């Protein structure tokens, strides 16, 4: 029945989840592909899991994975990749600083491209957050040569067969376009809307926006050198 799964990582987002339910449910009614939602609760310590279970109980298209303990954003995304059974998957943050309806802009390009990522137009974050993200993106772009202006944008559509081949490690969610390029896939960036966070607190600060990505770049270079890539010509 379903063609597209949206992965929603959650960590202590009880103040946002009712809005997440409302907006994603509304999106399923206008989506250009039959869509379902997969929450991945990354060991939240608030009421997030209780709320997620209630949301899934009243909405057929919603399901969840619940981590025993907090393992980080990359682990949550990887668990989502492993669980998806649709041809396409997407990813959006539970703070909803990007708009679910913009998935349709990305899906429109999904026949031609293997990963389509949003670029946050007119970002509504603080000067410090914007500047640290700009610097981090510049560092990643210098190391990966992926041509992406905003790899941290939490709005992406990926062909599932490519996503499942990504060897995820902590921090590697920042390198998804580069990891698709390693598979000789095609990537595209599309401008999307961006909004201020209206509830909850940000999970990343200046320190882990700059130092973490720099360290991860060296891990990416090692992985690029060692990456196994092949194409099967025929079977028998």
PDB file of C-alpha atoms in Angstrom:
ATOM      1  CA  UNK A   1       0.000   0.000   0.000  1.00  0.00           C
ATOM      2  CA  UNK A   2       2.658   2.504   1.017  1.00  0.00           C
ATOM      3  CA  UNK A   3       5.355   4.025  -1.192  1.00  0.00           C
ATOM      4  CA  UNK A   4       7.053   6.474   1.188  1.00  0.00           C
ATOM      5  CA  UNK A   5       8.045   6.313   4.878  1.00  0.00           C
ATOM      6  CA  UNK A   6       8.899   9.416   6.906  1.00  0.00           C
ATOM      7  CA  UNK A   7      11.340   8.709   9.750  1.00  0.00           C
ATOM      8  CA  UNK A   8      10.924  11.020  12.755  1.00  0.00           C
ATOM      9  CA  UNK A   9      13.706  10.737  15.378  1.00  0.00           C
ATOM     10  CA  UNK A  10      12.490  11.829  18.827  1.00  0.00           C
ATOM     11  CA  UNK A  11      14.425  12.737  21.948  1.00  0.00           C
ATOM     12  CA  UNK A  12      12.567  14.534  24.751  1.00  0.00           C
ATOM     13  CA  UNK A  13      10.065  16.253  22.452  1.00  0.00           C
ATOM     14  CA  UNK A  14       6.842  15.906  24.482  1.00  0.00           C
ATOM     15  CA  UNK A  15       6.002  19.572  23.867  1.00  0.00           C
ATOM     16  CA  UNK A  16       6.158  19.112  20.093  1.00  0.00           C
ATOM     17  CA  UNK A  17       4.526  15.729  19.492  1.00  0.00           C
ATOM     18  CA  UNK A  18       0.878  16.837  19.296  1.00  0.00           C
ATOM     19  CA  UNK A  19       1.867  19.327  16.594  1.00  0.00           C
ATOM     20  CA  UNK A  20       3.949  16.641  14.874  1.00  0.00           C
ATOM     21  CA  UNK A  21       0.913  14.357  14.768  1.00  0.00           C
ATOM     22  CA  UNK A  22      -1.358  17.093  13.418  1.00  0.00           C
ATOM     23  CA  UNK A  23       1.023  18.286  10.696  1.00  0.00           C
ATOM     24  CA  UNK A  24       2.178  14.859   9.529  1.00  0.00           C
ATOM     25  CA  UNK A  25      -1.381  13.540   9.472  1.00  0.00           C
ATOM     26  CA  UNK A  26      -2.369  16.539   7.357  1.00  0.00           C
ATOM     27  CA  UNK A  27       0.568  15.848   5.054  1.00  0.00           C
ATOM     28  CA  UNK A  28      -0.488  12.237   4.458  1.00  0.00           C
ATOM     29  CA  UNK A  29      -3.695  13.601   2.926  1.00  0.00           C
ATOM     30  CA  UNK A  30      -1.838  15.760   0.368  1.00  0.00           C
ATOM     31  CA  UNK A  31       1.279  13.631  -0.185  1.00  0.00           C
ATOM     32  CA  UNK A  32       2.078  12.783  -3.781  1.00  0.00           C
ATOM     33  CA  UNK A  33       2.934   9.229  -2.688  1.00  0.00           C
ATOM     34  CA  UNK A  34       1.090   6.989  -0.209  1.00  0.00           C
ATOM     35  CA  UNK A  35       2.881   7.852   3.038  1.00  0.00           C
ATOM     36  CA  UNK A  36       3.362   6.363   6.495  1.00  0.00           C
ATOM     37  CA  UNK A  37       5.215   7.670   9.538  1.00  0.00           C
ATOM     38  CA  UNK A  38       7.840   5.919  11.680  1.00  0.00           C
ATOM     39  CA  UNK A  39       8.789   7.469  15.027  1.00  0.00           C
ATOM     40  CA  UNK A  40      12.154   6.403  16.438  1.00  0.00           C
ATOM     41  CA  UNK A  41      12.239   7.292  20.137  1.00  0.00           C
ATOM     42  CA  UNK A  42      15.899   7.671  21.058  1.00  0.00           C
ATOM     43  CA  UNK A  43      15.564   6.826  24.760  1.00  0.00           C
ATOM     44  CA  UNK A  44      13.551   9.914  25.745  1.00  0.00           C
ATOM     45  CA  UNK A  45      13.304  10.582  29.472  1.00  0.00           C
ATOM     46  CA  UNK A  46      10.097  12.629  29.325  1.00  0.00           C
ATOM     47  CA  UNK A  47       6.587  11.575  28.263  1.00  0.00           C
ATOM     48  CA  UNK A  48       7.499  11.248  24.578  1.00  0.00           C
ATOM     49  CA  UNK A  49       7.075   7.461  24.398  1.00  0.00           C
ATOM     50  CA  UNK A  50       3.663   7.502  26.071  1.00  0.00           C
ATOM     51  CA  UNK A  51       2.517  10.169  23.622  1.00  0.00           C
ATOM     52  CA  UNK A  52       3.986   8.302  20.647  1.00  0.00           C
ATOM     53  CA  UNK A  53       2.110   5.131  21.600  1.00  0.00           C
ATOM     54  CA  UNK A  54      -1.148   7.081  21.865  1.00  0.00           C
ATOM     55  CA  UNK A  55      -0.551   8.719  18.474  1.00  0.00           C
ATOM     56  CA  UNK A  56       0.158   5.373  16.818  1.00  0.00           C
ATOM     57  CA  UNK A  57      -2.899   3.770  18.434  1.00  0.00           C
ATOM     58  CA  UNK A  58      -5.238   6.298  16.823  1.00  0.00           C
ATOM     59  CA  UNK A  59      -3.523   6.607  13.431  1.00  0.00           C
ATOM     60  CA  UNK A  60      -3.141   3.580  11.175  1.00  0.00           C
ATOM     61  CA  UNK A  61      -0.268   5.084   9.188  1.00  0.00           C
ATOM     62  CA  UNK A  62       1.864   5.758  12.299  1.00  0.00           C
ATOM     63  CA  UNK A  63       4.234   3.271  13.971  1.00  0.00           C
ATOM     64  CA  UNK A  64       7.247   3.467  16.263  1.00  0.00           C
ATOM     65  CA  UNK A  65      10.554   2.030  17.416  1.00  0.00           C
ATOM     66  CA  UNK A  66      11.551   2.671  21.031  1.00  0.00           C
ATOM     67  CA  UNK A  67      15.217   2.539  22.093  1.00  0.00           C
ATOM     68  CA  UNK A  68      16.041   1.155  25.530  1.00  0.00           C
ATOM     69  CA  UNK A  69      18.511   4.025  26.024  1.00  0.00           C
ATOM     70  CA  UNK A  70      19.653   7.179  24.286  1.00  0.00           C
ATOM     71  CA  UNK A  71      22.006   6.276  21.415  1.00  0.00           C
ATOM     72  CA  UNK A  72      22.121   9.475  19.363  1.00  0.00           C
ATOM     73  CA  UNK A  73      20.664  10.822  16.142  1.00  0.00           C
ATOM     74  CA  UNK A  74      22.746   8.682  13.780  1.00  0.00           C
ATOM     75  CA  UNK A  75      21.581   5.522  15.570  1.00  0.00           C
ATOM     76  CA  UNK A  76      17.949   6.633  15.365  1.00  0.00           C
ATOM     77  CA  UNK A  77      18.235   7.320  11.646  1.00  0.00           C
ATOM     78  CA  UNK A  78      20.020   3.993  11.065  1.00  0.00           C
ATOM     79  CA  UNK A  79      17.286   2.097  12.930  1.00  0.00           C
ATOM     80  CA  UNK A  80      14.729   3.824  10.746  1.00  0.00           C
ATOM     81  CA  UNK A  81      16.627   2.901   7.571  1.00  0.00           C
ATOM     82  CA  UNK A  82      16.767  -0.737   8.687  1.00  0.00           C
ATOM     83  CA  UNK A  83      13.034  -0.883   9.428  1.00  0.00           C
ATOM     84  CA  UNK A  84      11.682   0.818   6.304  1.00  0.00           C
ATOM     85  CA  UNK A  85       9.988  -1.419   3.722  1.00  0.00           C
ATOM     86  CA  UNK A  86       8.895   1.201   1.181  1.00  0.00           C
ATOM     87  CA  UNK A  87      10.663   2.196  -2.033  1.00  0.00           C
ATOM     88  CA  UNK A  88      11.384   5.690  -0.699  1.00  0.00           C
ATOM     89  CA  UNK A  89      12.106   7.048   2.758  1.00  0.00           C
ATOM     90  CA  UNK A  90      12.268  10.527   4.191  1.00  0.00           C
ATOM     91  CA  UNK A  91      13.569  12.138   7.327  1.00  0.00           C
ATOM     92  CA  UNK A  92      12.308  15.130   9.306  1.00  0.00           C
ATOM     93  CA  UNK A  93      13.167  16.456  12.765  1.00  0.00           C
ATOM     94  CA  UNK A  94      10.466  16.387  15.429  1.00  0.00           C
ATOM     95  CA  UNK A  95      10.962  20.099  16.159  1.00  0.00           C
ATOM     96  CA  UNK A  96       9.219  20.803  12.819  1.00  0.00           C
ATOM     97  CA  UNK A  97      11.487  23.669  11.841  1.00  0.00           C
ATOM     98  CA  UNK A  98      10.911  22.389   8.319  1.00  0.00           C
ATOM     99  CA  UNK A  99       7.487  21.857   6.731  1.00  0.00           C
ATOM    100  CA  UNK A 100       6.184  18.355   5.917  1.00  0.00           C
ATOM    101  CA  UNK A 101       4.402  19.641   2.802  1.00  0.00           C
ATOM    102  CA  UNK A 102       7.824  20.433   1.326  1.00  0.00           C
ATOM    103  CA  UNK A 103       8.382  16.684   1.012  1.00  0.00           C
ATOM    104  CA  UNK A 104       6.325  16.969  -2.178  1.00  0.00           C
ATOM    105  CA  UNK A 105       8.996  19.252  -3.657  1.00  0.00           C
ATOM    106  CA  UNK A 106      11.621  16.604  -2.933  1.00  0.00           C
ATOM    107  CA  UNK A 107       9.472  13.671  -4.064  1.00  0.00           C
ATOM    108  CA  UNK A 108       8.965  15.392  -7.429  1.00  0.00           C
ATOM    109  CA  UNK A 109      12.678  14.833  -8.100  1.00  0.00           C
ATOM    110  CA  UNK A 110      12.941  11.317  -6.661  1.00  0.00           C
ATOM    111  CA  UNK A 111      12.601   9.510  -9.999  1.00  0.00           C
ATOM    112  CA  UNK A 112      15.747  11.187 -11.308  1.00  0.00           C
ATOM    113  CA  UNK A 113      17.805  11.496  -8.108  1.00  0.00           C
ATOM    114  CA  UNK A 114      18.722   8.951  -5.437  1.00  0.00           C
ATOM    115  CA  UNK A 115      18.840  11.538  -2.648  1.00  0.00           C
ATOM    116  CA  UNK A 116      17.041  14.872  -2.624  1.00  0.00           C
ATOM    117  CA  UNK A 117      17.833  17.160   0.298  1.00  0.00           C
ATOM    118  CA  UNK A 118      16.314  20.442   1.367  1.00  0.00           C
ATOM    119  CA  UNK A 119      18.238  23.693   1.628  1.00  0.00           C
ATOM    120  CA  UNK A 120      16.831  25.917   4.359  1.00  0.00           C
ATOM    121  CA  UNK A 121      15.907  29.238   2.766  1.00  0.00           C
ATOM    122  CA  UNK A 122      15.899  32.311   5.019  1.00  0.00           C
ATOM    123  CA  UNK A 123      16.852  30.331   8.132  1.00  0.00           C
ATOM    124  CA  UNK A 124      15.099  31.369  11.344  1.00  0.00           C
ATOM    125  CA  UNK A 125      17.873  30.393  13.763  1.00  0.00           C
ATOM    126  CA  UNK A 126      20.123  32.617  15.857  1.00  0.00           C
ATOM    127  CA  UNK A 127      23.176  34.283  14.344  1.00  0.00           C
ATOM    128  CA  UNK A 128      25.523  31.994  16.283  1.00  0.00           C
ATOM    129  CA  UNK A 129      23.672  28.845  15.173  1.00  0.00           C
ATOM    130  CA  UNK A 130      23.562  29.982  11.551  1.00  0.00           C
ATOM    131  CA  UNK A 131      27.236  30.917  11.540  1.00  0.00           C
ATOM    132  CA  UNK A 132      28.368  27.655  13.154  1.00  0.00           C
ATOM    133  CA  UNK A 133      26.283  25.674  10.650  1.00  0.00           C
ATOM    134  CA  UNK A 134      27.743  27.670   7.748  1.00  0.00           C
ATOM    135  CA  UNK A 135      31.282  26.963   8.939  1.00  0.00           C
ATOM    136  CA  UNK A 136      30.518  23.270   9.530  1.00  0.00           C
ATOM    137  CA  UNK A 137      28.964  22.926   6.075  1.00  0.00           C
ATOM    138  CA  UNK A 138      32.010  24.574   4.535  1.00  0.00           C
ATOM    139  CA  UNK A 139      34.323  22.140   6.314  1.00  0.00           C
ATOM    140  CA  UNK A 140      32.293  19.129   5.189  1.00  0.00           C
ATOM    141  CA  UNK A 141      32.079  20.396   1.624  1.00  0.00           C
ATOM    142  CA  UNK A 142      35.867  20.863   1.483  1.00  0.00           C
ATOM    143  CA  UNK A 143      36.434  17.285   2.645  1.00  0.00           C
ATOM    144  CA  UNK A 144      33.667  15.539   0.699  1.00  0.00           C
ATOM    145  CA  UNK A 145      33.356  17.673  -2.448  1.00  0.00           C
ATOM    146  CA  UNK A 146      29.641  16.834  -2.440  1.00  0.00           C
ATOM    147  CA  UNK A 147      28.557  20.310  -3.604  1.00  0.00           C
ATOM    148  CA  UNK A 148      25.906  20.524  -0.870  1.00  0.00           C
ATOM    149  CA  UNK A 149      25.204  23.887   0.779  1.00  0.00           C
ATOM    150  CA  UNK A 150      23.176  22.597   3.738  1.00  0.00           C
ATOM    151  CA  UNK A 151      23.790  18.930   4.555  1.00  0.00           C
ATOM    152  CA  UNK A 152      22.337  19.516   8.030  1.00  0.00           C
ATOM    153  CA  UNK A 153      18.875  20.308   6.686  1.00  0.00           C
ATOM    154  CA  UNK A 154      16.487  17.860   8.430  1.00  0.00           C
ATOM    155  CA  UNK A 155      14.358  17.251   5.348  1.00  0.00           C
ATOM    156  CA  UNK A 156      15.499  14.556   2.943  1.00  0.00           C
ATOM    157  CA  UNK A 157      14.142  11.911   0.565  1.00  0.00           C
ATOM    158  CA  UNK A 158      16.290   8.886  -0.255  1.00  0.00           C
ATOM    159  CA  UNK A 159      15.752   5.770  -2.321  1.00  0.00           C
ATOM    160  CA  UNK A 160      15.590   3.045   0.293  1.00  0.00           C
ATOM    161  CA  UNK A 161      17.965   0.690  -1.514  1.00  0.00           C
ATOM    162  CA  UNK A 162      20.674   3.361  -1.277  1.00  0.00           C
ATOM    163  CA  UNK A 163      19.897   4.279   2.343  1.00  0.00           C
ATOM    164  CA  UNK A 164      20.188   0.661   3.485  1.00  0.00           C
ATOM    165  CA  UNK A 165      23.693   0.428   1.998  1.00  0.00           C
ATOM    166  CA  UNK A 166      25.018   3.358   4.037  1.00  0.00           C
ATOM    167  CA  UNK A 167      27.432   2.087   6.728  1.00  0.00           C
ATOM    168  CA  UNK A 168      26.155   4.347   9.501  1.00  0.00           C
ATOM    169  CA  UNK A 169      28.417   5.444  12.347  1.00  0.00           C
ATOM    170  CA  UNK A 170      27.923   8.120  14.979  1.00  0.00           C
ATOM    171  CA  UNK A 171      27.905  11.505  13.259  1.00  0.00           C
ATOM    172  CA  UNK A 172      27.492  10.083   9.777  1.00  0.00           C
ATOM    173  CA  UNK A 173      23.973  11.518   9.438  1.00  0.00           C
ATOM    174  CA  UNK A 174      25.796  14.734   8.501  1.00  0.00           C
ATOM    175  CA  UNK A 175      27.273  13.014   5.431  1.00  0.00           C
ATOM    176  CA  UNK A 176      24.240  11.393   3.795  1.00  0.00           C
ATOM    177  CA  UNK A 177      24.685  13.109   0.384  1.00  0.00           C
ATOM    178  CA  UNK A 178      28.367  12.157   0.327  1.00  0.00           C
ATOM    179  CA  UNK A 179      27.509   8.563   1.198  1.00  0.00           C
ATOM    180  CA  UNK A 180      25.069   8.386  -1.709  1.00  0.00           C
ATOM    181  CA  UNK A 181      27.752   9.777  -4.032  1.00  0.00           C
ATOM    182  CA  UNK A 182      30.089   7.002  -2.868  1.00  0.00           C
ATOM    183  CA  UNK A 183      27.515   4.582  -4.291  1.00  0.00           C
ATOM    184  CA  UNK A 184      27.626   6.481  -7.612  1.00  0.00           C
ATOM    185  CA  UNK A 185      24.161   7.801  -6.842  1.00  0.00           C
ATOM    186  CA  UNK A 186      22.801  11.187  -7.900  1.00  0.00           C
ATOM    187  CA  UNK A 187      22.000  13.923  -5.388  1.00  0.00           C
ATOM    188  CA  UNK A 188      20.091  17.190  -5.608  1.00  0.00           C
ATOM    189  CA  UNK A 189      19.307  20.037  -3.228  1.00  0.00           C
ATOM    190  CA  UNK A 190      15.990  21.911  -3.296  1.00  0.00           C
ATOM    191  CA  UNK A 191      15.102  25.115  -1.375  1.00  0.00           C
ATOM    192  CA  UNK A 192      12.583  24.514   1.441  1.00  0.00           C
ATOM    193  CA  UNK A 193      10.914  26.587   4.133  1.00  0.00           C
ATOM    194  CA  UNK A 194      12.392  27.042   7.593  1.00  0.00           C
ATOM    195  CA  UNK A 195      10.753  28.133  10.847  1.00  0.00           C
ATOM    196  CA  UNK A 196      11.852  29.001  14.397  1.00  0.00           C
ATOM    197  CA  UNK A 197      11.642  26.262  17.019  1.00  0.00           C
ATOM    198  CA  UNK A 198       8.426  26.894  18.958  1.00  0.00           C
ATOM    199  CA  UNK A 199       8.767  24.284  21.736  1.00  0.00           C
ATOM    200  CA  UNK A 200      11.373  22.064  23.341  1.00  0.00           C
ATOM    201  CA  UNK A 201      15.113  22.684  23.303  1.00  0.00           C
ATOM    202  CA  UNK A 202      17.793  22.208  20.664  1.00  0.00           C
ATOM    203  CA  UNK A 203      19.909  19.073  21.102  1.00  0.00           C
ATOM    204  CA  UNK A 204      23.064  20.425  19.418  1.00  0.00           C
ATOM    205  CA  UNK A 205      25.220  23.374  20.445  1.00  0.00           C
ATOM    206  CA  UNK A 206      28.079  25.275  18.820  1.00  0.00           C
ATOM    207  CA  UNK A 207      30.666  22.792  20.144  1.00  0.00           C
ATOM    208  CA  UNK A 208      29.138  19.692  18.541  1.00  0.00           C
ATOM    209  CA  UNK A 209      28.239  21.579  15.376  1.00  0.00           C
ATOM    210  CA  UNK A 210      31.893  22.436  14.725  1.00  0.00           C
ATOM    211  CA  UNK A 211      34.277  20.044  16.467  1.00  0.00           C
ATOM    212  CA  UNK A 212      32.155  16.934  15.853  1.00  0.00           C
ATOM    213  CA  UNK A 213      31.831  17.478  12.079  1.00  0.00           C
ATOM    214  CA  UNK A 214      35.565  18.207  11.780  1.00  0.00           C
ATOM    215  CA  UNK A 215      36.470  14.926  13.466  1.00  0.00           C
ATOM    216  CA  UNK A 216      33.852  13.087  11.398  1.00  0.00           C
ATOM    217  CA  UNK A 217      35.403  14.426   8.183  1.00  0.00           C
ATOM    218  CA  UNK A 218      38.563  12.415   8.844  1.00  0.00           C
ATOM    219  CA  UNK A 219      36.441   9.324   9.503  1.00  0.00           C
ATOM    220  CA  UNK A 220      34.674   9.954   6.187  1.00  0.00           C
ATOM    221  CA  UNK A 221      37.976  10.186   4.307  1.00  0.00           C
ATOM    222  CA  UNK A 222      39.038   6.826   5.756  1.00  0.00           C
ATOM    223  CA  UNK A 223      35.692   5.317   4.821  1.00  0.00           C
ATOM    224  CA  UNK A 224      35.858   6.744   1.299  1.00  0.00           C
ATOM    225  CA  UNK A 225      39.240   5.083   0.783  1.00  0.00           C
ATOM    226  CA  UNK A 226      37.995   1.723   2.097  1.00  0.00           C
ATOM    227  CA  UNK A 227      34.431   1.817   0.760  1.00  0.00           C
ATOM    228  CA  UNK A 228      33.327  -1.312  -1.135  1.00  0.00           C
ATOM    229  CA  UNK A 229      31.273  -0.503  -4.209  1.00  0.00           C
ATOM    230  CA  UNK A 230      30.228  -2.882  -6.971  1.00  0.00           C
ATOM    231  CA  UNK A 231      27.587  -3.363  -9.635  1.00  0.00           C
ATOM    232  CA  UNK A 232      26.260  -6.810 -10.519  1.00  0.00           C
ATOM    233  CA  UNK A 233      26.332  -7.260 -14.296  1.00  0.00           C
ATOM    234  CA  UNK A 234      24.240 -10.427 -14.391  1.00  0.00           C
ATOM    235  CA  UNK A 235      22.996 -13.360 -12.326  1.00  0.00           C
ATOM    236  CA  UNK A 236      22.756 -17.055 -13.030  1.00  0.00           C
TER     237      UNK A 236
END
